[in-house]
mmCIF file of C-alpha atoms in Angstrom:
data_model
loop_
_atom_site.group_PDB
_atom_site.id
_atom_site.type_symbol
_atom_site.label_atom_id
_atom_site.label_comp_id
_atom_site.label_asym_id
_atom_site.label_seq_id
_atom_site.Cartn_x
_atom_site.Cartn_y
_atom_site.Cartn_z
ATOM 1 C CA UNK A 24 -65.200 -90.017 -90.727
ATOM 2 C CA UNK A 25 -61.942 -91.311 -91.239
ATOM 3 C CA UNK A 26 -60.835 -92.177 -94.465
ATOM 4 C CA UNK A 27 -56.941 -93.065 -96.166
ATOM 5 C CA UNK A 28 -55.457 -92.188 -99.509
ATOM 6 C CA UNK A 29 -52.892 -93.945 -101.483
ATOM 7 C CA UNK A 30 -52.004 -91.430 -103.908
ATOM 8 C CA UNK A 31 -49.758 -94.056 -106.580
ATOM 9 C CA UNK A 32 -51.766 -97.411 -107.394
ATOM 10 C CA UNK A 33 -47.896 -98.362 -108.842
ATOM 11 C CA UNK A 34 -44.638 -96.989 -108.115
ATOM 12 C CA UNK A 35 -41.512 -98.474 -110.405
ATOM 13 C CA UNK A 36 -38.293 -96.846 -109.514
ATOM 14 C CA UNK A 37 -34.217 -98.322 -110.230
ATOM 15 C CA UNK A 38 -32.399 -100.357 -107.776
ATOM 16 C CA UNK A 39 -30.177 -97.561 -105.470
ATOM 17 C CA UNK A 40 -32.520 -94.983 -106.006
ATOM 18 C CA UNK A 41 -35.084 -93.486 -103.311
ATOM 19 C CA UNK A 42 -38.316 -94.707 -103.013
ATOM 20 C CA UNK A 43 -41.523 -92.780 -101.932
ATOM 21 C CA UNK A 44 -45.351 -94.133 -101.457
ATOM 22 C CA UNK A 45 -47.551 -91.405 -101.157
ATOM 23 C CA UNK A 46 -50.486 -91.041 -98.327
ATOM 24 C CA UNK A 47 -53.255 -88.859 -97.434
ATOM 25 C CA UNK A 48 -55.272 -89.132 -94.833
ATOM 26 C CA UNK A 49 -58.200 -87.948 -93.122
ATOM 27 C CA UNK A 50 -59.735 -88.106 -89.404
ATOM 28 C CA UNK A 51 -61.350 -86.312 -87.047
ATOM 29 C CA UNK A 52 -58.901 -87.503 -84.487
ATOM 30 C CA UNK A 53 -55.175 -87.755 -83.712
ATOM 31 C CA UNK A 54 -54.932 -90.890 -85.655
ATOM 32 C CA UNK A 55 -52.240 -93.299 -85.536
ATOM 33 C CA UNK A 56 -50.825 -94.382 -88.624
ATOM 34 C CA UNK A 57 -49.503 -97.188 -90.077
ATOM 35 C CA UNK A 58 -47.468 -98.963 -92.953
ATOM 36 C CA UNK A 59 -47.512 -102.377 -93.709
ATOM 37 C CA UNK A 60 -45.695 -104.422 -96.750
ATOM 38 C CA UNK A 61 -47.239 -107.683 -98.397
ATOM 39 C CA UNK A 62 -44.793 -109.308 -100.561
ATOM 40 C CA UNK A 63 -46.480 -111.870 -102.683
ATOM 41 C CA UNK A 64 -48.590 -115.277 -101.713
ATOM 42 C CA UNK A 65 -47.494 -113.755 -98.024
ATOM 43 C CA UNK A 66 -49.019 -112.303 -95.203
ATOM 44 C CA UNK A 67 -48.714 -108.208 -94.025
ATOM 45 C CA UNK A 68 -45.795 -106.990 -91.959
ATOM 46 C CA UNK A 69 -45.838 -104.098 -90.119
ATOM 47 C CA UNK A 70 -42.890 -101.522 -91.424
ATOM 48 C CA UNK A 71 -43.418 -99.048 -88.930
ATOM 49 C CA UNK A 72 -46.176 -96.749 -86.818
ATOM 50 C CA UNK A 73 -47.026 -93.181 -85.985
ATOM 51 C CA UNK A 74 -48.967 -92.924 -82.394
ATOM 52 C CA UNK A 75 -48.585 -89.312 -81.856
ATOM 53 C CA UNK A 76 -45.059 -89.267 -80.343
ATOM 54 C CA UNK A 77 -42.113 -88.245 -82.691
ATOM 55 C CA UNK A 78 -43.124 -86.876 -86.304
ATOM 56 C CA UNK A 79 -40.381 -88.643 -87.881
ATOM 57 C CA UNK A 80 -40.702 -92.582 -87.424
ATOM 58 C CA UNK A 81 -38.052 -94.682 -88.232
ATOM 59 C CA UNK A 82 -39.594 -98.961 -89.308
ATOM 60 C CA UNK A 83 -37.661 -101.559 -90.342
ATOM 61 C CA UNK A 84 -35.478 -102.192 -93.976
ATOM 62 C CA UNK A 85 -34.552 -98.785 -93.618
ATOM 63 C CA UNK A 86 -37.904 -97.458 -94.263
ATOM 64 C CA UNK A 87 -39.373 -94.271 -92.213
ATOM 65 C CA UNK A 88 -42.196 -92.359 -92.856
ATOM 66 C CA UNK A 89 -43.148 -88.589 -91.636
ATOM 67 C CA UNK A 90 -46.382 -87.183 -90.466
ATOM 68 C CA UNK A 91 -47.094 -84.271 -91.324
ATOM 69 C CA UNK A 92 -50.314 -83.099 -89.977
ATOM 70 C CA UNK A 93 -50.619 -79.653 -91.807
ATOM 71 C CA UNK A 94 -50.557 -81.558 -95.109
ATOM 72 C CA UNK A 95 -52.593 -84.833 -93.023
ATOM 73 C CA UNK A 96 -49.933 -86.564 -95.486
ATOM 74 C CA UNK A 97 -47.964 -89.666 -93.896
ATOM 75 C CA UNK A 98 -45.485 -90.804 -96.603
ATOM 76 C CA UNK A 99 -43.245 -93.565 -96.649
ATOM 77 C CA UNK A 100 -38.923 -93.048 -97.586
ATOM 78 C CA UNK A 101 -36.487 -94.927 -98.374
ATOM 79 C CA UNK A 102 -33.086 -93.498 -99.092
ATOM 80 C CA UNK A 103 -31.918 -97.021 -101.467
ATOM 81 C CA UNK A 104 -34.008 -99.548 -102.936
ATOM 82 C CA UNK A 105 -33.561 -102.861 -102.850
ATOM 83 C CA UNK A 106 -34.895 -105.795 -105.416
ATOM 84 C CA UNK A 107 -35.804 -107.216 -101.659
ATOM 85 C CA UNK A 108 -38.489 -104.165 -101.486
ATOM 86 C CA UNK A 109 -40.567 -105.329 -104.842
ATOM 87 C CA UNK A 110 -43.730 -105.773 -102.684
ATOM 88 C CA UNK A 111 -47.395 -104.409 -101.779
ATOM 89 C CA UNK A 112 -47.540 -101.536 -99.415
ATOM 90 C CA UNK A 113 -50.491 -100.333 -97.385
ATOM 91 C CA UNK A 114 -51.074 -96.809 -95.575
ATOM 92 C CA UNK A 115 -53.043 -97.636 -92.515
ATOM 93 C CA UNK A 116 -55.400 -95.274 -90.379
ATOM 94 C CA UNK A 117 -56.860 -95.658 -87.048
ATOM 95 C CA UNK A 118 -59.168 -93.930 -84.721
ATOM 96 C CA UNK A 119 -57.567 -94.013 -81.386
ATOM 97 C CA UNK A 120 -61.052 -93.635 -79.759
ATOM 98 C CA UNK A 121 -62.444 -97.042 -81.387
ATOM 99 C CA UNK A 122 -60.497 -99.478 -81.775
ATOM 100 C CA UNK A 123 -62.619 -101.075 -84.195
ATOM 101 C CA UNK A 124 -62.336 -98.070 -86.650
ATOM 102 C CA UNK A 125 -59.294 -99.078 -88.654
ATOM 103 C CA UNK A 126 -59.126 -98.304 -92.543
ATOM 104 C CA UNK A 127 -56.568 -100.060 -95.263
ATOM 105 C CA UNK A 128 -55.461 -97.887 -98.094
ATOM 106 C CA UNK A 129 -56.280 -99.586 -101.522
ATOM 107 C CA UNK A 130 -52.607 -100.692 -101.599
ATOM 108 C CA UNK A 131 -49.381 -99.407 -103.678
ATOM 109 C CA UNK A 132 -47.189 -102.017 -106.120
ATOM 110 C CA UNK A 133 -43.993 -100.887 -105.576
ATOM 111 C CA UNK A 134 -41.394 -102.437 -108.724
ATOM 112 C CA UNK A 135 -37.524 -102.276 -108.601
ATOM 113 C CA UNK A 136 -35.620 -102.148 -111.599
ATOM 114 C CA UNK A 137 -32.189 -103.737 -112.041
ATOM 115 C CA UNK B 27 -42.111 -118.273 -83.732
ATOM 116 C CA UNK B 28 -45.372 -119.293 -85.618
ATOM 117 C CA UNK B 29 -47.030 -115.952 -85.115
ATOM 118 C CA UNK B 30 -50.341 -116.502 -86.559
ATOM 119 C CA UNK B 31 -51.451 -119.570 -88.747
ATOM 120 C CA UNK B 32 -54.273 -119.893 -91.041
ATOM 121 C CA UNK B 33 -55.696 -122.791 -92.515
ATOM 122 C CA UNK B 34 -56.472 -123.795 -95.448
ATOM 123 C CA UNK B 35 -53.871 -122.045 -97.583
ATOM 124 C CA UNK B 36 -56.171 -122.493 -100.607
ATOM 125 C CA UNK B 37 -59.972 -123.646 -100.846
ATOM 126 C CA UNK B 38 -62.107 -123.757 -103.985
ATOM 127 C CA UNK B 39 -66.131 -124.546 -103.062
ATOM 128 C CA UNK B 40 -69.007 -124.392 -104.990
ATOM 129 C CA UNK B 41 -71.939 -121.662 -104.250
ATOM 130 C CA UNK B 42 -74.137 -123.094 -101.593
ATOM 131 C CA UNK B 43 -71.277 -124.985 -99.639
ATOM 132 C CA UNK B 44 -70.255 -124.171 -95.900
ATOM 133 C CA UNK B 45 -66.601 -124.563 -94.665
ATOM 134 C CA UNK B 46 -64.984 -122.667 -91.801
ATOM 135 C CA UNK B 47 -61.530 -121.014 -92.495
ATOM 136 C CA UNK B 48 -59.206 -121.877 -88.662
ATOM 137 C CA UNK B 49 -57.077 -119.020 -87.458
ATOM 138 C CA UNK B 50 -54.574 -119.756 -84.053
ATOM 139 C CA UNK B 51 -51.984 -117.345 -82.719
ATOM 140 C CA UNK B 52 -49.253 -118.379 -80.263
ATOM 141 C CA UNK B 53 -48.127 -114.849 -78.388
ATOM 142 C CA UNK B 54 -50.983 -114.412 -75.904
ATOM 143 C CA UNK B 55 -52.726 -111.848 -77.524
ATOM 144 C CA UNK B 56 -56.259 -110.771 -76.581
ATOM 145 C CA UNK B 57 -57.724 -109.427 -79.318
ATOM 146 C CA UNK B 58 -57.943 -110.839 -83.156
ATOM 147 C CA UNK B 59 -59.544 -109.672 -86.356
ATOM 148 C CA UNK B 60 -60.490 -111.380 -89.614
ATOM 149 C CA UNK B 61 -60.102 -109.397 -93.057
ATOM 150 C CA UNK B 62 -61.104 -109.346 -96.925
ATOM 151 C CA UNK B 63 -58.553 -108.429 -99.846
ATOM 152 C CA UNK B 64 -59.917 -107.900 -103.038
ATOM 153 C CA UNK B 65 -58.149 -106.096 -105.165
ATOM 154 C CA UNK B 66 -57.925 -102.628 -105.159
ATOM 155 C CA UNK B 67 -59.573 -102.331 -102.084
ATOM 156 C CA UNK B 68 -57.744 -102.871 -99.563
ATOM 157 C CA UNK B 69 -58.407 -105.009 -96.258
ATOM 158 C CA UNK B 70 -62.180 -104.702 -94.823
ATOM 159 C CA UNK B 71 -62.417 -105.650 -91.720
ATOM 160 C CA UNK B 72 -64.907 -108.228 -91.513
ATOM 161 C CA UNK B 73 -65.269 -109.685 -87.738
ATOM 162 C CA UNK B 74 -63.164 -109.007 -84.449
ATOM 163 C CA UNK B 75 -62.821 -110.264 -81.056
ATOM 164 C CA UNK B 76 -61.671 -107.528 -78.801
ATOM 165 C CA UNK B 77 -61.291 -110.384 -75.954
ATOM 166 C CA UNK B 78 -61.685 -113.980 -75.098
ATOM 167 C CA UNK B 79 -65.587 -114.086 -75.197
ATOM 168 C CA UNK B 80 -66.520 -111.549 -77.190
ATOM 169 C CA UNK B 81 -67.234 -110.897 -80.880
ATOM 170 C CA UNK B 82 -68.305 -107.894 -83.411
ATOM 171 C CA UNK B 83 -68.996 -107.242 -86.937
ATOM 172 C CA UNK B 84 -66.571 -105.350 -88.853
ATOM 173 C CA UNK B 85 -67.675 -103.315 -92.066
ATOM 174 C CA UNK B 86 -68.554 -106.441 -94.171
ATOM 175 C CA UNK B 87 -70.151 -108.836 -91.812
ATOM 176 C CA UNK B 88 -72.957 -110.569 -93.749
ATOM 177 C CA UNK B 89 -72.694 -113.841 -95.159
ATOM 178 C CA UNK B 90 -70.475 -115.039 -91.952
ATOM 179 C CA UNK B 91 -70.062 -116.287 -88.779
ATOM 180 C CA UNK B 92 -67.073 -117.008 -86.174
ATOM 181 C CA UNK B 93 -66.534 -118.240 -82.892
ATOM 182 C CA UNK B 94 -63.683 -116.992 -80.734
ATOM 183 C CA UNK B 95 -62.763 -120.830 -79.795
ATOM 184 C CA UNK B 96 -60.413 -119.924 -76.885
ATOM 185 C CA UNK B 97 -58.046 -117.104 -76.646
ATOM 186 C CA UNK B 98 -56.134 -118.662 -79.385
ATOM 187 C CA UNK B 99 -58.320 -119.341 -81.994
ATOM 188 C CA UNK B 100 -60.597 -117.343 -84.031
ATOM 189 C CA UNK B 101 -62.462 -119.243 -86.723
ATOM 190 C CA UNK B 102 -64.320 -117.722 -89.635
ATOM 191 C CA UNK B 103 -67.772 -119.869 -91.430
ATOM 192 C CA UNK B 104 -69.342 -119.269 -94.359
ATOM 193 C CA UNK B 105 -72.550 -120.871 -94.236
ATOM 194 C CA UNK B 106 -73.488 -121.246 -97.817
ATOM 195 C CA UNK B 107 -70.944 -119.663 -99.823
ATOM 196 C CA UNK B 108 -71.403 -117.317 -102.744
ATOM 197 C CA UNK B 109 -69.013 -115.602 -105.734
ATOM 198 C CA UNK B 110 -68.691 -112.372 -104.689
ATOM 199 C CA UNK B 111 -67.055 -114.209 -101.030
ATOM 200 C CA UNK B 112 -63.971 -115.192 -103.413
ATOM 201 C CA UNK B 113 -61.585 -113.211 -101.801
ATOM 202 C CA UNK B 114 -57.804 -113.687 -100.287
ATOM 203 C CA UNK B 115 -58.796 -113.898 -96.036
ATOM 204 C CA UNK B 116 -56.685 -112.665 -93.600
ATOM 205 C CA UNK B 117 -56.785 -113.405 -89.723
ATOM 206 C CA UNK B 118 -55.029 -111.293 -87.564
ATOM 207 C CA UNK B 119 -53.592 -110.571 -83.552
ATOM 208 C CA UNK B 120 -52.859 -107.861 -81.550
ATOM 209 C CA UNK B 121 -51.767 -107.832 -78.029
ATOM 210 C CA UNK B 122 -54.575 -105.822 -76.478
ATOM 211 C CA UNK B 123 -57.693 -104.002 -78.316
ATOM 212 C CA UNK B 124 -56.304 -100.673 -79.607
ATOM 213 C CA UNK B 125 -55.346 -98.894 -82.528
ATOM 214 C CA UNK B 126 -51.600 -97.974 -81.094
ATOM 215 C CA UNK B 127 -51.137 -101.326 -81.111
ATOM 216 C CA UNK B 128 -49.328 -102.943 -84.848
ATOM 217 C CA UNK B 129 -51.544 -106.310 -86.090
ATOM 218 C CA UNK B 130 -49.605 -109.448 -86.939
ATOM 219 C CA UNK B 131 -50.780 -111.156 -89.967
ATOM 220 C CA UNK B 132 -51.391 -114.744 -90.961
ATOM 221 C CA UNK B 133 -50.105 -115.738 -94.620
ATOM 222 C CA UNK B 134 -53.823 -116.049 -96.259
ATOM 223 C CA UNK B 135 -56.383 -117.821 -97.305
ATOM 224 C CA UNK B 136 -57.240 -117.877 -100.590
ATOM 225 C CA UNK B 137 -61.114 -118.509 -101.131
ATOM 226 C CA UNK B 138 -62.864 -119.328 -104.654
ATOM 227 C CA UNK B 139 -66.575 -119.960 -105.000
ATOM 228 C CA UNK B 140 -67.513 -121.324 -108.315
#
């Protein structure tokens, strides 16, 4: 069974300073893996994915992630945050053998500080 | 570059009432997916149409209904709506039926049932 872990419920860190969202995951597969930022009254956006080619995977706003499958950890860095990243952020797993099999993380509130 | 658009933004019914929440994307894609968010939870996946045709049940199925229209639209009912269906919906697209494949989001739906 395939389940995902978002380790921080609520991250608050200072404007310019680095950002990390935990995630754990667990499958009986080679999953694929992905991240996806709500920002309020919005829709998700997909940052970036992991589908078994290179470990470290570079998304978009500067955000990459890296799977580690030793640790089945797939957190997401930033080097500099931005007030712009104040938003929801969701660790995503999939099973590539059924499509249907896709499970959400509970979701971590990530707060910038001026 | 609509993407995907959901309507209504924001619906209030009382228990017992139908309505049916509209979902059309614009990039050709095959296969769409209707969600849950409630908080803390994350998305459930509650129906999905892998292709024009075709529909399954997701983890949370009862209580609803869709109809894959046409290969653009992907409609969601709720025959006779109850509390615990107050919930933020989320319609979905993806280019072909696979987990390597990202989702684009619509904006929402938020549901209340009084």
């Amino acid at each position: 069974a395939q389940s995902v872990t978002q380790l921080d419920s609520h991250v608050s860190v200072s404007e310019g300073t680095p950002v990390l969202l935990r995630c754990n995951y667990s499958s009986s597969y080679s999953p694929s893996l992905f991240w996806y930022v709500q920002h309020p009254n919005k829709g998700l956006q997909l940052l970036l994915k992991y589908t078994s080619a290179a470990t470290l995977v570079k998304g978009i706003n500067g955000f990459e992630a890296e799977f580690k499958k030793s640790e089945t950890s797939f957190h997401l860095t930033k080097p500099s945050a931005h007030m712009s990243d104040a938003a929801e952020y969701f660790c995503v797993v999939s099973d590539p053998s059924s499509a249907s099999k896709i499970i959400f993380g509970s979701g971590t509130r990530l707060s910038i500080r001026p | 570059n609509a993407g995907v658009t959901q309507t209504p933004k924001f619906q209030v019914l009382k228990t017992g009432q139908s309505m049916t929440l509209q979902c059309a994307q614009d990039m050709n894609h095959n296969s769409m997916y209707w969600y849950r968010q409630d908080p803390g939870m994350g998305l459930r996946l509650i129906y999905y149409s892998a292709s024009e045709g075709t529909t399954d049940k997701g983890e949370v199925p009862n209580g609803y209904n869709v109809s894959r229209l046409n290969k653009r639209e992907f409609s969601l009912r709720l025959e006779s709506a109850a509390p615990s269906q107050t919930s933020v919906y989320f319609c979905a697209s993806s280019p072909s039926f696979g987990t390597n494949y990202g989702y684009t989001f619509g904006s929402g739906t938020r549901l209340t049932v009084v």
